[in-house]
Short mmCIF file of C-alpha atoms and ligand atoms in Angstrom, two decimals:
data_model
loop_
_atom_site.label_atom_id
_atom_site.label_comp_id
_atom_site.label_asym_id
_atom_site.label_seq_id
_atom_site.Cartn_x
_atom_site.Cartn_y
_atom_site.Cartn_z
CA UNK A 1 144.76 168.91 -34.68
CA UNK A 2 143.86 172.20 -33.01
CA UNK A 3 146.52 174.56 -31.71
CA UNK A 4 145.51 176.46 -28.58
CA UNK A 5 147.15 179.72 -29.65
CA UNK A 6 146.35 181.79 -26.53
CA UNK A 7 147.94 179.01 -24.47
CA UNK A 8 151.11 179.32 -26.58
CA UNK A 9 151.54 182.92 -25.44
CA UNK A 10 152.87 183.38 -21.92
CA UNK A 11 153.48 186.65 -20.12
CA UNK A 12 156.01 187.14 -17.33
CA UNK A 13 155.78 190.72 -16.18
CA UNK A 14 156.48 192.83 -19.26
CA UNK A 15 158.00 189.91 -21.22
CA UNK A 16 156.13 187.87 -23.84
CA UNK A 17 156.92 184.32 -24.86
CA UNK A 18 155.74 182.31 -27.84
CA UNK A 19 156.15 178.58 -27.40
CA UNK A 20 158.81 179.18 -24.76
CA UNK A 21 160.86 181.74 -26.70
CA UNK A 22 160.94 185.45 -25.88
CA UNK A 23 159.39 187.61 -28.58
CA UNK A 24 159.01 191.32 -29.33
CA UNK A 25 155.83 192.88 -30.65
CA UNK A 26 156.15 196.01 -32.78
CA UNK A 27 153.66 198.08 -34.77
CA UNK A 28 154.23 199.09 -38.40
CA UNK A 29 155.74 202.45 -37.36
CA UNK A 30 158.63 200.68 -35.65
CA UNK A 31 159.05 197.91 -38.24
CA UNK A 32 158.92 200.14 -41.32
CA UNK A 33 161.22 202.77 -39.79
CA UNK A 34 163.65 200.00 -38.86
CA UNK A 35 163.65 198.74 -42.46
CA UNK A 36 163.95 202.25 -43.91
CA UNK A 37 166.84 203.06 -41.56
CA UNK A 38 168.67 199.84 -42.41
CA UNK A 39 168.18 200.33 -46.16
CA UNK A 40 169.09 204.01 -46.11
CA UNK A 41 172.15 203.72 -43.90
CA UNK A 42 173.58 200.35 -44.95
CA UNK A 43 172.06 199.62 -48.36
CA UNK A 44 172.27 195.96 -49.41
CA UNK A 45 174.07 195.15 -46.17
CA UNK A 46 171.08 196.48 -44.23
CA UNK A 47 168.71 194.42 -46.37
CA UNK A 48 170.80 191.32 -45.69
CA UNK A 49 170.77 192.08 -41.95
CA UNK A 50 166.97 192.25 -41.94
CA UNK A 51 166.69 189.04 -44.00
CA UNK A 52 169.15 187.02 -41.91
CA UNK A 53 167.68 188.22 -38.60
CA UNK A 54 164.23 187.09 -39.73
CA UNK A 55 165.68 183.82 -41.04
CA UNK A 56 167.46 183.02 -37.77
CA UNK A 57 164.51 183.92 -35.57
CA UNK A 58 161.92 182.03 -37.64
CA UNK A 59 164.21 178.98 -37.81
CA UNK A 60 164.71 178.97 -34.02
CA UNK A 61 161.07 179.78 -33.29
CA UNK A 62 159.58 177.23 -35.62
CA UNK A 63 162.02 174.52 -34.59
CA UNK A 64 160.93 175.09 -30.97
CA UNK A 65 157.29 175.11 -32.04
CA UNK A 66 157.63 171.76 -33.81
CA UNK A 67 159.40 170.25 -30.79
CA UNK A 68 156.31 171.12 -28.74
CA UNK A 69 154.08 169.38 -31.32
CA UNK A 70 155.71 166.02 -32.10
CA UNK A 71 152.51 164.68 -33.67
CA UNK A 72 152.89 167.12 -36.56
CA UNK A 73 155.16 165.05 -38.77
CA UNK A 74 154.30 165.57 -42.44
CA UNK A 75 155.77 168.45 -44.41
CA UNK A 76 152.24 169.40 -45.53
CA UNK A 77 151.06 169.73 -41.92
CA UNK A 78 154.17 171.69 -40.97
CA UNK A 79 153.66 174.07 -43.89
CA UNK A 80 150.04 174.59 -42.84
CA UNK A 81 151.19 175.30 -39.29
CA UNK A 82 153.79 177.78 -40.57
CA UNK A 83 151.15 179.59 -42.60
CA UNK A 84 148.78 179.70 -39.62
CA UNK A 85 151.59 180.89 -37.36
CA UNK A 86 152.46 183.71 -39.79
CA UNK A 87 148.84 184.79 -39.83
CA UNK A 88 148.30 184.43 -36.09
CA UNK A 89 151.37 186.57 -35.35
CA UNK A 90 149.83 189.35 -37.43
CA UNK A 91 152.37 189.08 -40.24
CA UNK A 92 149.80 188.38 -42.96
CA UNK A 93 148.69 185.61 -45.30
CA UNK A 94 151.27 183.34 -46.86
CA UNK A 95 150.69 180.42 -49.23
CA UNK A 96 153.01 177.41 -49.36
CA UNK A 97 151.03 175.48 -51.97
CA UNK A 98 153.85 175.33 -54.57
CA UNK A 99 156.75 174.47 -52.28
CA UNK A 100 158.79 171.33 -51.62
CA UNK A 101 162.18 170.23 -50.30
CA UNK A 102 163.83 171.55 -53.49
CA UNK A 103 162.18 174.96 -53.18
CA UNK A 104 159.43 176.47 -55.30
CA UNK A 105 157.14 179.46 -55.13
CA UNK A 106 155.56 181.15 -52.10
CA UNK A 107 152.95 183.88 -52.46
CA UNK A 108 151.53 186.46 -50.10
CA UNK A 109 148.41 188.44 -51.04
CA UNK A 110 148.38 190.52 -47.82
CA UNK A 111 151.01 191.35 -45.24
CA UNK A 112 151.85 193.59 -42.31
CA UNK A 113 154.98 194.84 -44.03
CA UNK A 114 153.24 195.73 -47.31
CA UNK A 115 150.36 197.52 -45.59
CA UNK A 116 152.76 199.27 -43.22
CA UNK A 117 155.20 200.36 -45.91
CA UNK A 118 152.50 201.70 -48.25
CA UNK A 119 150.84 203.56 -45.36
CA UNK A 120 154.07 205.20 -44.22
CA UNK A 121 156.16 205.64 -47.37
CA UNK A 122 153.97 204.83 -50.39
CA UNK A 123 154.85 202.87 -53.52
CA UNK A 124 158.37 201.48 -53.89
CA UNK A 125 160.24 201.12 -57.15
CA UNK A 126 161.63 197.74 -56.13
CA UNK A 127 160.61 194.72 -54.05
CA UNK A 128 160.75 195.25 -50.30
CA UNK A 129 159.59 192.24 -48.29
CA UNK A 130 163.01 191.29 -46.96
CA UNK A 131 161.69 190.29 -43.55
CA UNK A 132 159.19 187.90 -45.15
CA UNK A 133 161.85 186.43 -47.45
CA UNK A 134 164.10 185.68 -44.49
CA UNK A 135 161.20 184.37 -42.45
CA UNK A 136 160.29 181.96 -45.29
CA UNK A 137 163.91 180.77 -45.65
CA UNK A 138 164.16 180.03 -41.91
CA UNK A 139 160.83 178.31 -41.52
CA UNK A 140 161.41 176.09 -44.58
CA UNK A 141 164.84 175.08 -43.28
CA UNK A 142 163.17 174.09 -39.98
CA UNK A 143 160.45 172.12 -41.78
CA UNK A 144 162.87 170.21 -44.02
CA UNK A 145 165.49 169.69 -41.27
CA UNK A 146 168.08 171.90 -42.96
CA UNK A 147 170.52 174.44 -41.58
CA UNK A 148 170.10 178.20 -41.69
CA UNK A 149 171.18 179.42 -45.11
CA UNK A 150 170.17 176.21 -46.88
CA UNK A 151 167.44 178.01 -48.83
CA UNK A 152 167.72 181.35 -50.58
CA UNK A 153 164.56 183.36 -51.12
CA UNK A 154 164.21 186.08 -53.74
CA UNK A 155 161.12 188.21 -54.11
CA UNK A 156 160.08 188.38 -57.77
CA UNK A 157 157.02 190.62 -57.43
CA UNK A 158 155.94 192.83 -54.54
CA UNK A 159 152.77 194.62 -53.52
CA UNK A 160 154.98 197.43 -52.19
CA UNK A 161 155.62 198.23 -55.86
CA UNK A 162 151.92 197.65 -56.57
CA UNK A 163 152.06 194.12 -57.99
CA UNK A 164 148.94 192.03 -57.39
CA UNK A 165 150.67 190.00 -54.69
CA UNK A 166 154.14 189.28 -53.36
CA UNK A 167 155.79 186.31 -55.09
CA UNK A 168 158.88 184.65 -53.65
CA UNK A 169 161.12 182.16 -55.40
CA UNK A 170 162.78 179.63 -53.10
CA UNK A 171 165.94 177.83 -54.22
CA UNK A 172 168.58 175.70 -52.57
CA UNK A 173 171.39 178.16 -51.90
ZN1 LIG B 201 156.46 192.13 -51.11
#
């Protein structure tokens, strides 16, 4: 099945919609400064805010996306669509090859957030892909018909701290 991605984007004046839902597009300057501000001002609470916002939006967005494509029924196809969606939205490359309804491992060799963070702030001492972790949790809950918060995602290795790739562990919360 082929997704007509340009058809999925609709513009009404200055507003953009993806599969019927309003979306915001931001460059790495905005996104990395947002993350830095949240981390600096709120600490772990700011990290959680970023994670849960990404989780909620990816869950709502991907649920809507799947409702528009009722012929995509297998988990494997939905995971492929999620990966393509992540890439098409400019977020990067994400691999769901070791994932199932009980969780597993997700990897990302390239991402908008890693490239943006390293360009603006340089190497981190800790993992930093909180948006991606939340995005993964939300999209997997949508794929496996679970509620928000069903999965917890922890990043084990991160390219922001110069690991080879970002590695996320997914567990049932
Ligand atoms: Zn990372």
